CSV table of C-alpha atoms and ligand atoms in Angstrom, one decimal:
chain,number,residue,atom,x,y,z
A,38,MET,CA,54.9,-23.2,21.7
A,39,HIS,CA,54.4,-21.0,24.7
A,40,ARG,CA,52.4,-22.0,27.7
A,41,ALA,CA,48.8,-20.6,27.5
A,42,GLY,CA,48.1,-17.4,29.4
A,43,ILE,CA,51.6,-16.2,30.0
A,44,ASN,CA,52.9,-12.7,29.6
A,45,GLU,CA,54.4,-12.7,26.1
A,46,ASN,CA,56.7,-9.9,27.0
A,47,ASP,CA,58.2,-11.8,29.9
A,48,VAL,CA,58.6,-15.4,28.7
A,49,GLN,CA,60.4,-17.7,31.2
A,50,PRO,CA,62.3,-20.9,30.2
A,51,GLU,CA,59.6,-23.0,31.8
A,52,ASP,CA,56.9,-21.3,29.6
A,53,ILE,CA,58.6,-22.7,26.5
A,54,LEU,CA,56.9,-26.0,25.6
A,55,CYS,CA,57.7,-28.6,22.9
A,56,ASP,CA,54.8,-28.5,20.5
A,57,TYR,CA,54.9,-32.2,20.2
A,58,CYS,CA,55.1,-33.5,23.7
A,59,GLN,CA,54.1,-30.3,25.5
A,60,ARG,CA,56.8,-30.7,28.1
A,61,ALA,CA,58.8,-27.7,29.2
A,62,ALA,CA,61.7,-29.1,27.3
A,63,TRP,CA,63.8,-26.0,27.5
A,64,SER,CA,63.9,-25.7,31.3
A,65,LEU,CA,64.4,-29.5,31.5
A,66,GLY,CA,67.6,-29.1,29.6
A,67,ASP,CA,66.5,-30.9,26.5
A,68,PRO,CA,67.8,-29.8,23.2
A,69,CYS,CA,65.3,-27.6,21.4
A,70,ILE,CA,64.9,-26.3,17.8
A,71,GLU,CA,62.7,-23.4,17.1
A,72,GLY,CA,60.5,-23.2,14.0
A,73,HIS,CA,58.3,-20.4,12.8
A,74,ARG,CA,56.2,-18.4,15.2
A,75,GLY,CA,57.7,-19.9,18.3
A,76,SER,CA,57.0,-23.5,17.5
A,77,ILE,CA,59.5,-25.9,19.3
A,78,VAL,CA,60.6,-29.4,18.7
A,79,CYS,CA,62.6,-31.1,21.5
A,80,GLY,CA,65.4,-33.6,21.0
A,81,SER,CA,63.4,-36.6,22.2
A,82,CYS,CA,60.5,-35.8,19.8
A,83,LEU,CA,63.0,-35.3,17.0
A,84,THR,CA,64.6,-38.6,17.8
A,85,GLN,CA,61.2,-40.3,17.6
A,86,ALA,CA,60.2,-38.5,14.4
A,87,PHE,CA,63.6,-39.3,12.7
A,88,THR,CA,63.3,-43.0,13.8
A,89,ASP,CA,59.7,-43.3,12.5
A,90,ILE,CA,59.9,-41.3,9.3
A,91,VAL,CA,63.5,-41.4,8.1
A,92,LEU,CA,64.6,-44.8,9.3
A,93,GLY,CA,61.3,-46.6,9.6
A,94,ASP,CA,59.4,-45.1,6.6
A,95,LYS,CA,56.3,-45.0,8.8
A,96,GLY,CA,55.2,-41.5,7.8
A,97,GLU,CA,51.9,-40.6,6.3
A,98,PRO,CA,50.6,-37.6,4.4
A,99,VAL,CA,48.8,-35.3,6.7
A,100,HIS,CA,46.2,-32.6,6.2
A,101,TRP,CA,47.6,-30.1,8.6
A,102,LYS,CA,50.4,-27.6,8.0
A,103,CYS,CA,53.7,-28.5,9.4
A,104,ARG,CA,54.0,-26.8,12.8
A,105,MET,CA,57.6,-25.9,12.2
A,106,CYS,CA,57.6,-24.4,8.7
A,107,LEU,CA,53.9,-23.6,8.5
A,108,GLU,CA,53.6,-25.1,5.1
A,109,LEU,CA,51.2,-27.8,3.9
A,110,ARG,CA,53.8,-30.2,2.6
A,111,ASP,CA,52.9,-33.0,0.2
A,112,GLN,CA,55.2,-35.4,1.8
A,113,LEU,CA,55.4,-37.8,4.7
A,114,SER,CA,55.0,-36.2,8.1
A,115,TRP,CA,55.2,-37.3,11.7
A,116,HIS,CA,52.6,-36.2,14.2
A,117,SER,CA,52.5,-35.9,17.9
A,118,LYS,CA,50.9,-38.7,19.9
A,119,ILE,CA,49.0,-36.2,22.0
A,120,ASP,CA,48.0,-33.6,19.4
A,121,PRO,CA,47.5,-35.0,15.9
A,122,GLU,CA,47.5,-31.5,14.5
A,123,ALA,CA,51.0,-31.0,15.6
A,124,THR,CA,52.9,-32.3,12.6
A,125,ILE,CA,56.5,-32.0,11.4
A,126,CYS,CA,57.3,-32.6,7.8
A,127,LEU,CA,60.2,-34.7,6.5
A,128,ARG,CA,62.1,-31.7,5.4
A,129,CYS,CA,61.9,-30.1,8.9
A,130,ILE,CA,62.9,-33.3,10.6
A,131,LYS,CA,66.1,-33.5,8.5
A,132,GLN,CA,66.8,-29.8,8.8
A,133,SER,CA,66.2,-29.8,12.6
A,134,ALA,CA,68.4,-32.9,13.0
A,135,THR,CA,71.2,-31.2,11.1
A,136,ALA,CA,70.9,-28.0,13.1
A,137,LEU,CA,70.9,-29.9,16.4
A,138,GLU,CA,73.9,-31.9,15.5
A,139,LYS,CA,75.8,-28.8,14.5
A,140,SER,CA,74.8,-26.9,17.6
A,141,LYS,CA,77.7,-26.7,20.1
A,142,HIS,CA,75.2,-26.1,22.8
A,143,TRP,CA,73.6,-29.6,22.7
A,144,GLU,CA,74.7,-33.2,22.8
A,145,TRP,CA,72.4,-34.7,20.2
A,146,SER,CA,73.0,-37.0,17.3
A,147,ARG,CA,70.5,-38.5,15.0
A,148,PRO,CA,69.4,-42.1,15.7
A,149,THR,CA,70.9,-44.7,13.4
A,150,GLY,CA,68.4,-47.5,13.8
A,151,GLY,CA,71.1,-49.9,15.0
B,95,ZN,ZN1,59.0,-32.9,22.5
B,96,ZN,ZN1,58.0,-28.5,7.8
């Protein structure tokens, strides 16, 4: 997401916030994956989501569209601790994890639960 009230034609790195923790993850040097319409999940939220949903099986069906793919997915989703409407579906968690691992730009690997 973009920080509120910025000039959309002149977006700075510190204006790019993770949708799930609302930190300026990009300018902090955290890995980031972009979804549709400028939604962002950072590496630490993705680690948390992967741990809870994929490893821990702690997801729950949600009533909001996935912030990353903008689809209402009938599957387990993870939601932000600070914004329950900011959800990410299982598919996007897996896709984002694969994309981050493949990216040469970031050092990130999925948690293994061990
Ligand atoms: Zn985050
Ligand atoms: Zn999704």
